[in-house]
Amino acid sequence: MLKNSITFLGTGGGRVVVFRQIRHSGGMWLNLEGINILIDPGPGSLVRIFEHGFDTRNLDVIVVSHRHLDHSSDLNAVVESATESTKKPLDLLASPEDVIEGDDPILLRYLRKGIGEFGIIRENTEINYRDIKIVGTVRHIHEGAQTYGIEFHSQEKKVVYVPCGRFYEGMLEGYSENADLMIFNTTFPAPVEKYYHLSVDDVEQMLLRYRPKKAVITHFSIPMLKSDPEKIAARLSRKADLPVIAAYDGLRVEF
């Protein structure tokens, strides 16, 4: 398993793409300094994990950016698998509060005993785990779900994840500059007012502001797929003068 790499188990975004499985929706498997972190286990995540040569029993941490099903629907299945039916608890589940608490939590209550520690992601929070930090950064505007930017810090590396949400000026402050890798959920080729998702225009602004060493766009809707994510990534690379990669199912990126 490659140290300091991320594998995109799925790259679909938007209801049609995800729930027709035009692109897979299994989230991302991040290895940071040897620590295995599953991010956003959406529909099919359990299957994609094994399909790409991983094993849930090797997971150290699960991170859920927000409670919407395309990011969380396989959480329970993965926890059950990773913990061998809660007999061997997972070290850490990090998420906004509404994923695990409230009247309608995503995590089933009988599986709570399969989690060693719950880390609540909020704005300007740090969750320490071994030699890394999981950092909650900017509050996102995303209908029906508590959502925050998330960063993963080790002594040597920084990975920034910009999950779903409507762009606003406040997103141009609060994220780390010059990260080793910055991942954008880029759902639309152009702004769509009625949806709470980032567009290519929004990503361009953030790339110019934060200047990561490498960036990846993912979480594609039908309009993005029709616009050709690879061509969009190439255009963003030219405009921002830095490497931008269009993710595809199974892509592995080292950083």
mmCIF file of C-alpha atoms in Angstrom:
data_model
loop_
_atom_site.group_PDB
_atom_site.id
_atom_site.type_symbol
_atom_site.label_atom_id
_atom_site.label_comp_id
_atom_site.label_asym_id
_atom_site.label_seq_id
_atom_site.Cartn_x
_atom_site.Cartn_y
_atom_site.Cartn_z
ATOM 1 C CA MET A 1 0.000 0.000 0.000
ATOM 2 C CA LEU A 2 1.417 3.338 -1.004
ATOM 3 C CA LYS A 3 2.274 5.688 1.823
ATOM 4 C CA ASN A 4 1.044 9.253 1.279
ATOM 5 C CA SER A 5 -1.407 8.480 -1.481
ATOM 6 C CA ILE A 6 -5.139 8.740 -2.081
ATOM 7 C CA THR A 7 -7.312 6.373 -4.105
ATOM 8 C CA PHE A 8 -10.627 7.557 -5.497
ATOM 9 C CA LEU A 9 -13.044 4.682 -4.945
ATOM 10 C CA GLY A 10 -15.725 6.696 -6.728
ATOM 11 C CA THR A 11 -16.008 10.062 -8.432
ATOM 12 C CA GLY A 12 -19.754 10.502 -8.942
ATOM 13 C CA GLY A 13 -21.692 13.491 -7.652
ATOM 14 C CA GLY A 14 -25.279 14.582 -8.011
ATOM 15 C CA ARG A 15 -28.330 12.365 -7.702
ATOM 16 C CA VAL A 16 -28.426 11.017 -11.253
ATOM 17 C CA VAL A 17 -24.762 10.052 -11.456
ATOM 18 C CA VAL A 18 -24.670 8.510 -7.973
ATOM 19 C CA PHE A 19 -27.982 6.721 -7.862
ATOM 20 C CA ARG A 20 -27.668 5.356 -11.406
ATOM 21 C CA GLN A 21 -23.971 4.553 -10.719
ATOM 22 C CA ILE A 22 -22.823 6.255 -13.907
ATOM 23 C CA ARG A 23 -19.693 6.864 -11.856
ATOM 24 C CA HIS A 24 -19.041 4.988 -8.630
ATOM 25 C CA SER A 25 -19.545 6.673 -5.256
ATOM 26 C CA GLY A 26 -17.345 4.845 -2.795
ATOM 27 C CA GLY A 27 -15.463 7.837 -1.421
ATOM 28 C CA MET A 28 -11.684 8.068 -1.020
ATOM 29 C CA TRP A 29 -9.060 5.913 0.704
ATOM 30 C CA LEU A 30 -6.294 8.147 2.073
ATOM 31 C CA ASN A 31 -3.009 6.818 3.383
ATOM 32 C CA LEU A 32 -1.214 9.544 5.335
ATOM 33 C CA GLU A 33 2.083 8.557 6.917
ATOM 34 C CA GLY A 34 0.907 4.943 7.038
ATOM 35 C CA ILE A 35 -2.463 5.753 8.628
ATOM 36 C CA ASN A 36 -5.461 4.515 6.629
ATOM 37 C CA ILE A 37 -8.410 6.909 6.452
ATOM 38 C CA LEU A 38 -11.655 6.280 4.577
ATOM 39 C CA ILE A 39 -13.352 9.537 3.539
ATOM 40 C CA ASP A 40 -17.066 9.767 2.662
ATOM 41 C CA PRO A 41 -18.213 6.127 2.330
ATOM 42 C CA GLY A 42 -21.091 6.639 -0.081
ATOM 43 C CA PRO A 43 -23.114 3.980 -1.931
ATOM 44 C CA GLY A 44 -20.947 1.002 -2.852
ATOM 45 C CA SER A 45 -18.001 1.937 -0.663
ATOM 46 C CA LEU A 46 -17.706 -1.489 0.950
ATOM 47 C CA VAL A 47 -17.569 -3.175 -2.453
ATOM 48 C CA ARG A 48 -15.104 -0.677 -3.949
ATOM 49 C CA ILE A 49 -12.735 -0.981 -0.978
ATOM 50 C CA PHE A 50 -12.156 -4.666 -1.661
ATOM 51 C CA GLU A 51 -12.349 -4.216 -5.433
ATOM 52 C CA HIS A 52 -9.318 -1.897 -5.265
ATOM 53 C CA GLY A 53 -7.264 -4.221 -3.084
ATOM 54 C CA PHE A 54 -7.929 -2.673 0.321
ATOM 55 C CA ASP A 55 -9.337 -4.357 3.431
ATOM 56 C CA THR A 56 -11.675 -2.651 5.890
ATOM 57 C CA ARG A 57 -9.844 -4.356 8.771
ATOM 58 C CA ASN A 58 -6.830 -2.163 7.973
ATOM 59 C CA LEU A 59 -8.775 1.043 8.503
ATOM 60 C CA ASP A 60 -7.700 3.324 11.324
ATOM 61 C CA VAL A 61 -10.124 6.219 10.818
ATOM 62 C CA ILE A 62 -13.365 6.982 8.969
ATOM 63 C CA VAL A 63 -14.172 10.606 8.125
ATOM 64 C CA VAL A 64 -17.616 11.706 6.936
ATOM 65 C CA SER A 65 -17.788 15.253 5.597
ATOM 66 C CA HIS A 66 -21.597 15.448 5.876
ATOM 67 C CA ARG A 67 -24.704 13.338 6.280
ATOM 68 C CA HIS A 68 -26.055 13.273 2.715
ATOM 69 C CA LEU A 69 -26.386 9.720 1.402
ATOM 70 C CA ASP A 70 -23.889 10.051 -1.426
ATOM 71 C CA HIS A 71 -21.255 10.615 1.275
ATOM 72 C CA SER A 72 -22.455 8.393 4.085
ATOM 73 C CA SER A 73 -24.822 5.606 3.034
ATOM 74 C CA ASP A 74 -22.225 2.817 3.436
ATOM 75 C CA LEU A 75 -20.965 4.064 6.792
ATOM 76 C CA ASN A 76 -22.765 1.363 8.733
ATOM 77 C CA ALA A 77 -21.736 -1.434 6.384
ATOM 78 C CA VAL A 78 -18.085 -0.370 6.503
ATOM 79 C CA VAL A 79 -18.105 -0.044 10.305
ATOM 80 C CA GLU A 80 -19.667 -3.506 10.660
ATOM 81 C CA SER A 81 -17.045 -4.955 8.310
ATOM 82 C CA ALA A 82 -14.052 -3.075 9.730
ATOM 83 C CA THR A 83 -14.870 -3.969 13.323
ATOM 84 C CA GLU A 84 -15.939 -7.580 12.690
ATOM 85 C CA SER A 85 -19.414 -6.801 14.041
ATOM 86 C CA THR A 86 -18.064 -4.379 16.702
ATOM 87 C CA LYS A 87 -15.736 -6.979 18.285
ATOM 88 C CA LYS A 88 -12.634 -5.005 17.261
ATOM 89 C CA PRO A 89 -13.550 -1.306 17.519
ATOM 90 C CA LEU A 90 -12.360 1.209 14.947
ATOM 91 C CA ASP A 91 -10.045 3.784 16.479
ATOM 92 C CA LEU A 92 -11.822 6.950 15.332
ATOM 93 C CA LEU A 93 -14.887 8.224 13.479
ATOM 94 C CA ALA A 94 -14.636 11.943 12.688
ATOM 95 C CA SER A 95 -17.680 13.818 11.374
ATOM 96 C CA PRO A 96 -20.007 16.740 11.998
ATOM 97 C CA GLU A 97 -22.292 16.199 14.971
ATOM 98 C CA ASP A 98 -25.453 15.443 12.970
ATOM 99 C CA VAL A 99 -23.879 12.292 11.504
ATOM 100 C CA ILE A 100 -23.801 10.580 14.902
ATOM 101 C CA GLU A 101 -26.218 12.534 17.126
ATOM 102 C CA GLY A 102 -29.750 13.944 17.029
ATOM 103 C CA ASP A 103 -33.106 12.473 16.072
ATOM 104 C CA ASP A 104 -31.917 11.045 12.760
ATOM 105 C CA PRO A 105 -28.249 10.013 12.992
ATOM 106 C CA ILE A 106 -26.589 8.215 10.083
ATOM 107 C CA LEU A 107 -24.617 5.841 12.314
ATOM 108 C CA LEU A 108 -26.926 3.166 13.698
ATOM 109 C CA ARG A 109 -26.967 3.162 17.460
ATOM 110 C CA TYR A 110 -26.017 -0.499 17.886
ATOM 111 C CA LEU A 111 -22.770 0.180 16.012
ATOM 112 C CA ARG A 112 -21.627 2.956 18.346
ATOM 113 C CA LYS A 113 -19.817 0.411 20.501
ATOM 114 C CA GLY A 114 -17.719 -0.374 17.436
ATOM 115 C CA ILE A 115 -16.138 3.091 17.535
ATOM 116 C CA GLY A 116 -13.283 3.746 19.947
ATOM 117 C CA GLU A 117 -13.508 7.552 19.751
ATOM 118 C CA PHE A 118 -15.864 10.055 18.167
ATOM 119 C CA GLY A 119 -14.302 13.261 16.887
ATOM 120 C CA ILE A 120 -16.715 16.094 16.138
ATOM 121 C CA ILE A 121 -15.727 18.251 13.170
ATOM 122 C CA ARG A 122 -16.626 21.910 13.551
ATOM 123 C CA GLU A 123 -15.169 25.168 12.331
ATOM 124 C CA ASN A 124 -11.637 25.728 13.667
ATOM 125 C CA THR A 125 -11.289 22.389 15.450
ATOM 126 C CA GLU A 126 -8.460 19.879 15.646
ATOM 127 C CA ILE A 127 -8.771 16.152 16.261
ATOM 128 C CA ASN A 128 -5.485 14.497 17.151
ATOM 129 C CA TYR A 129 -4.837 10.928 16.113
ATOM 130 C CA ARG A 130 -1.405 9.413 16.546
ATOM 131 C CA ASP A 131 0.995 11.593 14.512
ATOM 132 C CA ILE A 132 -1.642 13.419 12.443
ATOM 133 C CA LYS A 133 -4.327 16.033 12.923
ATOM 134 C CA ILE A 134 -7.767 16.170 11.342
ATOM 135 C CA VAL A 135 -8.694 19.839 11.133
ATOM 136 C CA GLY A 136 -12.156 21.323 10.677
ATOM 137 C CA THR A 137 -11.811 24.598 8.792
ATOM 138 C CA VAL A 138 -14.355 26.672 6.871
ATOM 139 C CA ARG A 139 -18.100 26.316 7.403
ATOM 140 C CA HIS A 140 -19.828 25.377 4.158
ATOM 141 C CA ILE A 141 -23.334 26.329 3.092
ATOM 142 C CA HIS A 142 -24.941 23.003 2.246
ATOM 143 C CA GLU A 143 -28.671 22.475 2.622
ATOM 144 C CA GLY A 144 -29.758 19.980 5.261
ATOM 145 C CA ALA A 145 -26.304 19.015 6.531
ATOM 146 C CA GLN A 146 -23.616 20.393 8.798
ATOM 147 C CA THR A 147 -20.588 20.657 6.519
ATOM 148 C CA TYR A 148 -17.051 21.991 7.014
ATOM 149 C CA GLY A 149 -13.814 21.984 5.111
ATOM 150 C CA ILE A 150 -11.488 19.235 6.316
ATOM 151 C CA GLU A 151 -7.704 19.070 6.348
ATOM 152 C CA PHE A 152 -5.310 16.262 7.217
ATOM 153 C CA HIS A 153 -1.965 17.339 8.635
ATOM 154 C CA SER A 154 1.168 15.366 9.423
ATOM 155 C CA GLN A 155 4.564 16.814 10.236
ATOM 156 C CA GLU A 156 5.521 16.691 6.573
ATOM 157 C CA LYS A 157 2.271 16.714 4.579
ATOM 158 C CA LYS A 158 -1.011 18.608 4.266
ATOM 159 C CA VAL A 159 -4.044 17.302 2.403
ATOM 160 C CA VAL A 160 -7.033 19.629 2.012
ATOM 161 C CA TYR A 161 -10.542 18.392 1.202
ATOM 162 C CA VAL A 162 -13.130 20.916 0.003
ATOM 163 C CA PRO A 163 -16.465 19.063 0.226
ATOM 164 C CA CYS A 164 -19.860 20.083 -1.093
ATOM 165 C CA GLY A 165 -21.379 23.513 -0.532
ATOM 166 C CA ARG A 166 -22.379 26.741 -2.196
ATOM 167 C CA PHE A 167 -19.429 29.044 -2.802
ATOM 168 C CA TYR A 168 -19.207 32.281 -0.813
ATOM 169 C CA GLU A 169 -16.419 34.768 -0.196
ATOM 170 C CA GLY A 170 -15.657 33.312 3.234
ATOM 171 C CA MET A 171 -14.287 30.203 1.533
ATOM 172 C CA LEU A 172 -11.342 32.258 0.325
ATOM 173 C CA GLU A 173 -10.089 32.396 3.923
ATOM 174 C CA GLY A 174 -9.421 29.621 6.389
ATOM 175 C CA TYR A 175 -7.954 26.844 4.259
ATOM 176 C CA SER A 176 -4.216 26.112 4.241
ATOM 177 C CA GLU A 177 -2.065 27.601 1.520
ATOM 178 C CA ASN A 178 0.383 25.516 -0.548
ATOM 179 C CA ALA A 179 -1.009 22.159 0.579
ATOM 180 C CA ASP A 180 0.593 19.059 -0.879
ATOM 181 C CA LEU A 181 -2.802 18.062 -2.275
ATOM 182 C CA MET A 182 -6.140 19.896 -2.481
ATOM 183 C CA ILE A 183 -9.298 17.989 -3.463
ATOM 184 C CA PHE A 184 -12.389 19.794 -4.711
ATOM 185 C CA ASN A 185 -15.901 18.383 -5.010
ATOM 186 C CA THR A 186 -16.542 20.069 -8.354
ATOM 187 C CA THR A 187 -20.124 19.270 -9.280
ATOM 188 C CA PHE A 188 -20.938 21.804 -12.006
ATOM 189 C CA PRO A 189 -19.062 23.336 -14.962
ATOM 190 C CA ALA A 190 -20.717 26.713 -14.244
ATOM 191 C CA PRO A 191 -22.522 28.159 -11.198
ATOM 192 C CA VAL A 192 -26.093 26.915 -10.691
ATOM 193 C CA GLU A 193 -27.904 29.175 -8.258
ATOM 194 C CA LYS A 194 -30.444 26.705 -6.897
ATOM 195 C CA TYR A 195 -27.911 24.001 -5.991
ATOM 196 C CA TYR A 196 -25.502 24.027 -3.048
ATOM 197 C CA HIS A 197 -22.434 22.779 -4.908
ATOM 198 C CA LEU A 198 -19.164 24.140 -6.243
ATOM 199 C CA SER A 199 -18.608 24.990 -9.889
ATOM 200 C CA VAL A 200 -15.429 25.145 -11.942
ATOM 201 C CA ASP A 201 -15.439 28.951 -11.600
ATOM 202 C CA ASP A 202 -15.458 28.614 -7.810
ATOM 203 C CA VAL A 203 -12.595 26.122 -7.881
ATOM 204 C CA GLU A 204 -10.545 28.439 -10.069
ATOM 205 C CA GLN A 205 -10.857 31.214 -7.486
ATOM 206 C CA MET A 206 -9.778 28.888 -4.689
ATOM 207 C CA LEU A 207 -6.841 27.522 -6.663
ATOM 208 C CA LEU A 208 -5.563 31.026 -7.323
ATOM 209 C CA ARG A 209 -5.999 31.910 -3.654
ATOM 210 C CA TYR A 210 -4.522 28.797 -1.998
ATOM 211 C CA ARG A 211 -1.930 27.627 -4.572
ATOM 212 C CA PRO A 212 -1.703 23.920 -3.664
ATOM 213 C CA LYS A 213 1.189 21.890 -5.040
ATOM 214 C CA LYS A 214 -1.296 19.578 -6.722
ATOM 215 C CA ALA A 215 -5.096 19.569 -7.041
ATOM 216 C CA VAL A 216 -7.779 17.043 -7.952
ATOM 217 C CA ILE A 217 -11.355 17.709 -9.054
ATOM 218 C CA THR A 218 -14.005 15.033 -8.389
ATOM 219 C CA HIS A 219 -17.704 14.461 -7.497
ATOM 220 C CA PHE A 220 -18.997 15.019 -11.014
ATOM 221 C CA SER A 221 -22.594 15.600 -12.105
ATOM 222 C CA ILE A 222 -24.030 14.822 -15.550
ATOM 223 C CA PRO A 223 -23.247 18.389 -16.784
ATOM 224 C CA MET A 224 -19.627 17.987 -15.647
ATOM 225 C CA LEU A 225 -19.269 14.640 -17.387
ATOM 226 C CA LYS A 226 -20.728 16.084 -20.588
ATOM 227 C CA SER A 227 -18.242 18.965 -20.370
ATOM 228 C CA ASP A 228 -15.315 16.501 -20.096
ATOM 229 C CA PRO A 229 -13.562 16.738 -16.687
ATOM 230 C CA GLU A 230 -10.135 16.142 -18.261
ATOM 231 C CA LYS A 231 -10.480 19.175 -20.506
ATOM 232 C CA ILE A 232 -11.715 21.229 -17.550
ATOM 233 C CA ALA A 233 -8.763 20.099 -15.421
ATOM 234 C CA ALA A 234 -6.352 21.035 -18.214
ATOM 235 C CA ARG A 235 -7.914 24.495 -18.461
ATOM 236 C CA LEU A 236 -7.679 24.975 -14.696
ATOM 237 C CA SER A 237 -4.032 23.888 -14.806
ATOM 238 C CA ARG A 238 -3.237 26.545 -17.382
ATOM 239 C CA LYS A 239 -5.123 29.305 -15.565
ATOM 240 C CA ALA A 240 -3.723 28.534 -12.123
ATOM 241 C CA ASP A 241 -0.291 27.391 -13.354
ATOM 242 C CA LEU A 242 -0.298 24.268 -11.194
ATOM 243 C CA PRO A 243 -1.139 20.573 -11.767
ATOM 244 C CA VAL A 244 -4.884 19.836 -11.715
ATOM 245 C CA ILE A 245 -6.083 16.266 -12.227
ATOM 246 C CA ALA A 246 -9.589 15.105 -13.145
ATOM 247 C CA ALA A 247 -10.320 12.092 -10.962
ATOM 248 C CA TYR A 248 -11.717 8.863 -12.349
ATOM 249 C CA ASP A 249 -12.898 5.753 -10.521
ATOM 250 C CA GLY A 250 -9.829 3.945 -9.208
ATOM 251 C CA LEU A 251 -7.383 6.823 -9.680
ATOM 252 C CA ARG A 252 -4.499 6.787 -7.204
ATOM 253 C CA VAL A 253 -2.569 9.999 -6.597
ATOM 254 C CA GLU A 254 0.688 10.204 -4.670
ATOM 255 C CA PHE A 255 1.694 13.390 -2.890
#
